[in-house]
């Protein structure tokens, strides 16, 4: 028998498939037009369904948007929790471990460009996502500071906000898997070693 690629929607009920289709096309339309310019009529036209069908699954455009944001942020927070660096890691492995954390986030943001566009780059959702992300990362950094991995004279939230700024800018660059890996090491070097040559001489 010829092998076929697994379709994640193949095992869903008809209603679940319609819901997934609406969510997928809603994300695409929000990304294409922006939240404020997107209408329910744009979403149903792209999805090939009627407006009554849309309202069977979502009360409004706003609810469809919030559904997408909730899923995106939930997955993002779950990923961030896995990035905590445990105390006792050898110093020689620290840079690689920080780079891996950056890479996992870059890869996550590259998985679904349209959802990332509305959840991480476009208003109104991006501001909340980035504020949440700073808090999630700060939670990790505070634990890592307690474990003696990072300096404690800079607040964890301040460090986390710097990391979010790096992610925001670097994730905008067109990048394949190798480029994302290279960017991850660049970010890790800047975060862990800084850019002042005098620091190494002193």
XYZ file of N, CA and C in Angstrom:
606
model
N 0.845 -1.186 0.000
C 0.000 0.000 0.000
C 0.885 1.242 0.000
N 0.516 2.217 -0.800
C 1.310 3.435 -0.902
C 1.125 4.275 0.352
N 2.232 4.733 0.944
C 2.162 5.547 2.158
C 1.660 6.942 1.818
N 0.858 7.493 2.676
C 0.358 8.847 2.493
C 0.671 9.661 3.730
N 0.803 10.963 3.532
C 1.081 11.845 4.662
C -0.147 11.926 5.553
N 0.062 11.928 6.839
C -1.051 11.987 7.787
C -1.686 13.365 7.772
N -2.981 13.420 7.611
C -3.738 14.662 7.664
C -4.320 14.784 9.068
N -3.888 15.773 9.857
C -4.355 15.885 11.241
C -5.857 16.093 11.350
N -6.509 16.530 10.265
C -7.944 16.757 10.313
C -8.742 15.563 9.819
N -8.041 14.515 9.337
C -8.736 13.380 8.734
C -9.580 12.597 9.727
N -9.194 12.627 11.016
C -9.915 11.845 12.012
C -10.958 12.681 12.759
N -11.162 13.931 12.337
C -12.115 14.793 13.003
C -13.527 14.568 12.482
N -14.508 14.895 13.297
C -15.894 14.860 12.843
C -16.115 15.988 11.847
N -17.237 15.947 11.156
C -17.533 16.988 10.173
C -17.571 18.359 10.836
N -18.220 18.437 12.019
C -18.289 19.709 12.731
C -16.931 20.211 13.155
N -16.089 19.307 13.624
C -14.741 19.689 14.049
C -13.901 20.150 12.868
N -14.109 19.505 11.712
C -13.383 19.923 10.508
C -13.801 21.323 10.083
N -15.106 21.600 10.169
C -15.598 22.929 9.803
C -15.038 23.980 10.752
N -15.012 23.645 12.036
C -14.453 24.566 13.035
C -12.989 24.839 12.745
N -12.241 23.775 12.456
C -10.812 23.931 12.166
C -10.610 24.761 10.900
N -11.459 24.542 9.895
C -11.355 25.306 8.653
C -11.617 26.791 8.901
N -12.650 27.077 9.688
C -12.972 28.467 9.991
C -11.838 29.146 10.761
N -11.257 28.444 11.707
C -10.155 29.010 12.471
C -8.955 29.282 11.566
N -8.676 28.329 10.687
C -7.543 28.469 9.776
C -7.717 29.676 8.850
N -8.898 29.803 8.291
C -9.143 30.915 7.371
C -9.305 32.243 8.107
N -9.821 32.194 9.319
C -9.901 33.417 10.119
C -8.495 33.947 10.387
N -7.585 33.057 10.765
C -6.195 33.468 11.009
C -5.590 34.088 9.753
N -5.859 33.469 8.602
C -5.306 33.967 7.336
C -5.856 35.344 7.000
N -7.151 35.545 7.216
C -7.759 36.833 6.892
C -7.320 37.920 7.871
N -7.235 37.586 9.151
C -6.741 38.561 10.122
C -5.304 38.968 9.779
N -4.497 38.000 9.383
C -3.108 38.285 9.027
C -3.027 39.137 7.762
N -3.907 38.868 6.813
C -3.881 39.566 5.518
C -4.429 40.986 5.625
N -5.535 41.135 6.340
C -6.240 42.409 6.360
C -6.059 43.207 7.647
N -5.610 42.531 8.705
C -5.573 43.172 10.010
C -6.893 42.948 10.725
N -6.833 42.988 12.051
C -8.022 42.680 12.845
C -9.191 43.615 12.535
N -8.949 44.907 12.536
C -10.037 45.871 12.391
C -10.658 45.852 10.999
N -9.878 45.526 9.983
C -10.390 45.535 8.611
C -11.038 44.220 8.200
N -10.850 43.179 8.975
C -11.409 41.872 8.628
C -12.886 41.813 9.021
N -13.695 41.330 8.104
C -15.128 41.158 8.362
C -15.465 39.676 8.357
N -16.559 39.329 8.985
C -17.014 37.935 8.971
C -17.212 37.474 7.528
N -17.696 38.367 6.685
C -17.909 38.010 5.272
C -16.606 37.622 4.591
N -15.480 38.239 4.996
C -14.173 37.874 4.427
C -13.802 36.447 4.831
N -14.068 36.120 6.087
C -13.699 34.801 6.610
C -14.524 33.703 5.956
N -15.847 33.903 5.877
C -16.702 32.846 5.317
C -16.462 32.685 3.824
N -16.153 33.769 3.143
C -15.843 33.672 1.715
C -14.582 32.844 1.500
N -13.557 33.118 2.300
C -12.299 32.370 2.181
C -12.487 30.900 2.547
N -13.346 30.650 3.546
C -13.555 29.274 4.009
C -14.556 28.520 3.150
N -15.330 29.237 2.339
C -16.318 28.581 1.493
C -17.521 28.076 2.262
N -17.912 28.806 3.308
C -19.084 28.446 4.094
C -20.003 29.658 4.186
N -21.187 29.473 4.745
C -22.144 30.557 4.885
C -21.936 31.292 6.209
N -22.474 32.504 6.309
C -22.388 33.237 7.566
C -23.128 32.525 8.697
N -24.314 31.928 8.444
C -24.952 31.166 9.519
C -24.069 30.042 10.057
N -23.293 29.422 9.158
C -22.376 28.373 9.600
C -21.316 28.954 10.533
N -20.794 30.127 10.172
C -19.797 30.788 11.027
C -20.363 30.998 12.425
N -21.599 31.478 12.488
C -22.184 31.807 13.787
C -22.598 30.566 14.586
N -22.540 29.413 13.962
C -22.741 28.169 14.716
C -21.528 27.870 15.603
N -20.375 28.406 15.215
C -19.132 28.111 15.926
C -18.590 29.308 16.708
N -18.895 30.505 16.246
C -18.391 31.711 16.908
C -19.513 32.735 17.021
N -19.598 33.393 18.162
C -20.629 34.405 18.353
C -20.366 35.651 17.523
N -19.092 35.904 17.231
C -18.719 37.129 16.538
C -17.305 37.005 15.995
N -16.913 38.008 15.223
C -15.525 38.087 14.760
C -14.584 38.166 15.951
N -14.991 38.933 16.957
C -14.169 39.113 18.149
C -13.912 37.783 18.853
N -14.942 36.948 18.926
C -14.799 35.653 19.584
C -13.872 34.730 18.795
N -13.948 34.794 17.475
C -13.045 33.989 16.638
C -11.596 34.417 16.873
N -11.398 35.722 16.950
C -10.057 36.263 17.188
C -9.534 35.833 18.561
N -10.379 35.964 19.578
C -9.964 35.593 20.924
C -9.672 34.097 21.031
N -10.416 33.288 20.294
C -10.169 31.848 20.273
C -8.767 31.564 19.740
N -8.395 32.259 18.678
C -7.064 32.088 18.097
C -5.982 32.578 19.051
N -6.217 33.722 19.682
C -5.233 34.274 20.602
C -5.036 33.375 21.822
N -6.134 32.834 22.322
C -6.045 31.960 23.494
C -5.210 30.730 23.187
N -5.449 30.128 22.027
C -4.686 28.932 21.647
C -3.209 29.269 21.464
N -2.932 30.368 20.759
C -1.547 30.770 20.487
C -0.797 31.024 21.788
N -1.406 31.791 22.685
C -0.726 32.131 23.934
C -0.585 30.927 24.847
N -1.571 30.042 24.834
C -1.489 28.844 25.669
C -0.319 27.969 25.241
N -0.175 27.770 23.949
C 0.937 26.970 23.427
C 2.270 27.657 23.677
N 2.281 28.982 23.556
C 3.513 29.747 23.760
C 3.966 29.649 25.223
N 3.023 29.772 26.133
C 3.381 29.676 27.553
C 3.883 28.270 27.884
N 3.219 27.259 27.318
C 3.642 25.878 27.577
C 5.074 25.661 27.089
N 5.393 26.202 25.922
C 6.759 26.095 25.412
C 7.735 26.796 26.345
N 7.381 27.998 26.773
C 8.284 28.773 27.625
C 8.611 28.039 28.917
N 7.644 27.332 29.459
C 7.878 26.570 30.692
C 8.954 25.498 30.502
N 9.070 24.971 29.293
C 10.055 23.914 29.030
C 11.471 24.464 28.874
N 11.602 25.782 28.807
C 12.908 26.387 28.534
C 13.708 26.723 29.784
N 13.140 26.455 30.946
C 13.846 26.717 32.198
C 15.155 25.928 32.237
N 16.251 26.627 32.534
C 17.557 25.988 32.634
C 17.796 25.626 34.094
N 17.979 24.363 34.348
C 18.159 23.893 35.719
C 19.559 24.243 36.231
N 19.651 24.476 37.532
C 20.948 24.746 38.142
C 21.867 23.544 38.016
N 23.150 23.800 38.033
C 24.120 22.715 37.942
C 24.600 22.438 36.537
N 24.064 23.151 35.535
C 24.516 22.929 34.163
C 25.974 23.391 34.054
N 26.833 22.621 33.403
C 28.233 23.027 33.252
C 28.349 24.358 32.506
N 29.281 25.190 32.925
C 29.476 26.493 32.294
C 29.723 26.361 30.800
N 30.433 25.298 30.409
C 30.757 25.095 28.994
C 29.526 24.848 28.137
N 28.402 24.468 28.773
C 27.181 24.176 28.021
C 26.166 25.314 28.052
N 26.461 26.348 28.810
C 25.479 27.391 29.055
C 25.093 28.134 27.780
N 26.054 28.537 26.991
C 25.762 29.283 25.774
C 24.892 28.458 24.826
N 25.241 27.186 24.666
C 24.456 26.312 23.798
C 23.024 26.175 24.308
N 22.881 26.125 25.628
C 21.546 25.943 26.212
C 20.684 27.187 26.015
N 21.284 28.358 26.152
C 20.546 29.599 25.911
C 20.177 29.705 24.434
N 21.119 29.344 23.556
C 20.844 29.379 22.119
C 19.695 28.431 21.760
N 19.661 27.276 22.401
C 18.593 26.314 22.141
C 17.228 26.894 22.523
N 17.192 27.643 23.604
C 15.940 28.280 24.012
C 15.468 29.273 22.962
N 16.392 30.093 22.470
C 16.039 31.019 21.397
C 15.550 30.256 20.166
N 16.263 29.187 19.815
C 15.904 28.438 18.617
C 14.507 27.833 18.727
N 14.169 27.298 19.891
C 12.844 26.708 20.068
C 11.746 27.752 19.905
N 12.011 28.965 20.378
C 11.012 30.023 20.216
C 10.929 30.460 18.758
N 12.062 30.624 18.102
C 12.046 30.989 16.686
C 11.325 29.925 15.863
N 11.576 28.665 16.160
C 10.911 27.576 15.432
C 9.402 27.593 15.684
N 9.015 27.862 16.928
C 7.594 27.956 17.258
C 6.931 29.069 16.453
N 7.578 30.224 16.392
C 7.007 31.358 15.673
C 6.964 31.125 14.162
N 7.823 30.221 13.675
C 7.850 29.925 12.238
C 6.849 28.843 11.839
N 6.309 28.114 12.820
C 5.398 27.001 12.518
C 4.151 27.442 11.784
N 3.532 28.508 12.256
C 2.280 28.994 11.676
C 2.413 30.501 11.475
N 2.964 30.928 10.329
C 3.241 32.350 10.106
C 2.022 33.255 10.257
N 0.851 32.775 9.856
C -0.336 33.630 9.934
C -0.779 33.826 11.379
N -0.743 32.751 12.164
C -1.099 32.870 13.574
C -0.071 33.714 14.314
N 1.197 33.553 13.962
C 2.249 34.375 14.560
C 2.071 35.840 14.184
N 1.670 36.086 12.950
C 1.469 37.459 12.499
C 0.438 38.181 13.367
N -0.691 37.530 13.621
C -1.740 38.194 14.392
C -1.496 38.116 15.899
N -0.791 37.079 16.335
C -0.581 36.904 17.770
C 0.652 37.580 18.318
N 1.660 37.806 17.447
C 2.933 38.322 17.944
C 3.350 39.648 17.306
N 2.864 39.928 16.104
C 3.309 41.132 15.412
C 2.227 42.194 15.236
N 0.990 41.780 15.014
C -0.068 42.739 14.719
C -0.861 43.145 15.963
N -1.247 44.432 16.039
C -2.198 44.825 17.073
C -3.599 44.316 16.691
N -4.466 44.148 17.655
C -4.306 44.505 19.060
C -3.688 43.399 19.907
N -3.591 42.172 19.381
C -3.173 41.044 20.199
C -1.710 41.008 20.569
N -0.855 41.615 19.750
C 0.587 41.474 19.953
C 1.062 42.056 21.278
N 0.487 43.170 21.697
C 0.947 43.812 22.934
C 0.725 42.918 24.142
N -0.444 42.287 24.193
C -0.743 41.389 25.313
C 0.164 40.169 25.269
N 0.358 39.617 24.071
C 1.215 38.440 23.939
C 2.629 38.739 24.416
N 3.179 39.874 23.991
C 4.558 40.203 24.355
C 4.694 40.515 25.838
N 3.686 41.164 26.405
C 3.718 41.419 27.848
C 3.665 40.102 28.615
N 2.806 39.191 28.172
C 2.733 37.871 28.805
C 4.048 37.122 28.652
N 4.604 37.166 27.441
C 5.851 36.453 27.184
C 6.966 36.970 28.087
N 7.025 38.281 28.277
C 8.044 38.846 29.171
C 7.873 38.299 30.586
N 6.645 38.180 31.033
C 6.397 37.630 32.376
C 6.766 36.147 32.459
N 6.449 35.388 31.404
C 6.784 33.953 31.403
C 8.294 33.753 31.427
N 8.999 34.536 30.603
C 10.455 34.421 30.550
C 11.061 34.910 31.867
N 10.500 35.978 32.429
C 11.002 36.497 33.709
C 10.871 35.456 34.810
N 9.805 34.691 34.770
C 9.618 33.620 35.756
C 10.773 32.621 35.673
N 11.151 32.264 34.448
C 12.291 31.360 34.276
C 13.586 32.004 34.761
N 13.806 33.246 34.353
C 15.052 33.921 34.701
C 15.198 34.078 36.212
N 14.094 34.389 36.884
C 14.151 34.530 38.350
C 14.605 33.220 38.994
N 14.090 32.100 38.494
C 14.516 30.795 39.013
C 15.982 30.528 38.672
N 16.392 30.935 37.480
C 17.783 30.727 37.063
C 18.731 31.622 37.851
N 18.271 32.808 38.208
C 19.075 33.681 39.068
C 19.253 33.048 40.452
N 18.182 32.496 40.975
C 18.253 31.840 42.285
C 19.195 30.640 42.252
N 19.269 30.006 41.086
C 20.148 28.845 40.930
C 21.594 29.249 40.685
N 21.845 30.567 40.610
C 23.205 31.049 40.423
C 23.680 31.043 38.979
N 22.743 30.965 38.032
C 23.139 30.918 36.622
C 23.301 32.304 36.018
N 22.514 33.266 36.490
C 22.558 34.613 35.948
C 22.741 35.636 37.068
N 23.296 36.796 36.712
C 23.500 37.871 37.669
C 22.160 38.327 38.241
N 22.202 38.759 39.512
C 20.971 39.136 40.198
C 20.785 40.645 40.328
N 21.766 41.430 39.857
C 21.657 42.878 40.032
C 20.788 43.536 38.972
N 20.285 42.757 38.025
C 19.326 43.255 37.031
C 18.035 42.471 37.230
N 16.919 43.181 37.305
C 15.632 42.532 37.555
C 15.304 41.528 36.472
N 14.730 40.412 36.872
C 14.383 39.352 35.916
C 13.460 39.860 34.827
N 12.493 40.684 35.181
C 11.558 41.203 34.175
C 12.262 42.101 33.180
N 13.218 42.895 33.647
C 13.960 43.765 32.740
C 14.770 42.937 31.742
N 15.411 41.899 32.231
C 16.147 41.004 31.329
C 15.199 40.345 30.338
N 14.038 39.904 30.829
C 13.063 39.239 29.973
C 12.544 40.175 28.892
N 12.344 41.430 29.229
C 11.872 42.400 28.232
C 12.911 42.609 27.135
N 14.186 42.565 27.507
C 15.251 42.647 26.503
C 15.201 41.439 25.570
N 14.974 40.259 26.142
C 14.874 39.046 25.341
C 13.697 39.140 24.377
N 12.555 39.612 24.855
C 11.375 39.746 23.989
C 11.657 40.722 22.853
N 12.382 41.801 23.136
C 12.750 42.741 22.080
C 13.607 42.083 21.015
N 14.551 41.257 21.427
C 15.380 40.527 20.467
C 14.542 39.572 19.642
N 13.645 38.854 20.298
C 12.778 37.922 19.580
C 11.892 38.646 18.583
N 11.343 39.774 18.999
C 10.460 40.548 18.145
C 11.152 40.971 16.854
N 12.374 41.424 16.963
C 13.092 41.906 15.786
C 13.650 40.762 14.936
N 14.265 39.790 15.567
C 14.893 38.704 14.819
C 13.864 37.796 14.134
N 12.716 37.608 14.763
C 11.701 36.717 14.193
C 11.047 37.318 12.960
N 11.251 38.590 12.713
C 10.706 39.234 11.521
C 11.530 38.929 10.272
N 12.758 38.458 10.474
C 13.646 38.199 9.343
C 13.264 36.897 8.636
N 13.252 36.889 7.292
C 13.008 35.628 6.578
C 14.114 34.638 6.944
N 13.738 33.467 7.387
C 14.768 32.538 7.861
C 14.317 31.093 7.732
N 15.198 30.268 7.147
C 14.955 28.830 7.141
C 15.500 28.261 8.451
N 15.444 26.947 8.600
C 15.843 26.323 9.858
C 17.290 26.653 10.229
N 18.193 26.628 9.258
C 19.597 26.905 9.543
C 19.792 28.358 9.951
N 19.104 29.261 9.274
C 19.219 30.681 9.612
C 18.666 30.945 11.004
N 17.564 30.276 11.360
C 17.024 30.438 12.710
C 18.018 29.952 13.758
N 18.720 28.862 13.453
C 19.733 28.350 14.374
C 20.871 29.348 14.521
N 21.312 29.935 13.413
C 22.391 30.925 13.462
C 21.962 32.156 14.257
N 20.728 32.610 14.027
C 20.216 33.762 14.766
C 20.146 33.468 16.260
N 19.815 32.236 16.588
C 19.710 31.839 17.987
C 21.053 31.975 18.691
N 22.115 31.565 18.032
C 23.446 31.698 18.629
C 23.863 33.164 18.702
N 23.495 33.955 17.698
C 23.802 35.390 17.759
C 23.127 36.020 18.983
N 21.853 35.686 19.184
C 21.115 36.234 20.328
C 21.717 35.758 21.652
N 22.100 34.488 21.705
C 22.696 33.940 22.922
C 24.016 34.628 23.246
N 24.832 34.868 22.227
C 26.106 35.564 22.441
C 25.865 36.979 22.965
N 24.901 37.691 22.347
C 24.636 39.062 22.784
C 24.101 39.094 24.214
N 23.225 38.147 24.536
C 22.631 38.127 25.871
C 23.647 37.730 26.933
N 24.419 36.717 26.643
C 25.324 36.161 27.658
C 26.682 36.864 27.724
N 27.152 37.371 26.602
C 28.499 37.933 26.568
C 28.525 39.421 26.307
N 27.409 39.992 25.848
C 27.377 41.415 25.556
C 28.128 41.747 24.278
N 28.275 43.036 24.002
C 28.929 43.472 22.755
C 30.187 44.305 23.016
N 30.496 44.533 24.309
C 31.662 45.357 24.633
C 32.909 44.499 24.740
N 33.885 44.766 23.890
C 35.117 43.993 23.897
C 35.884 44.179 25.208
N 35.729 45.356 25.825
C 36.429 45.617 27.068
C 36.033 44.672 28.191
N 34.838 44.090 28.101
C 34.388 43.164 29.159
C 35.276 41.925 29.194
N 35.730 41.477 28.018
C 36.586 40.288 27.965
C 38.013 40.622 28.393
N 38.426 41.873 28.167
C 39.786 42.259 28.512
C 39.927 42.530 30.002
N 38.771 42.939 30.630
C 38.829 43.334 32.021
C 38.755 42.227 32.968
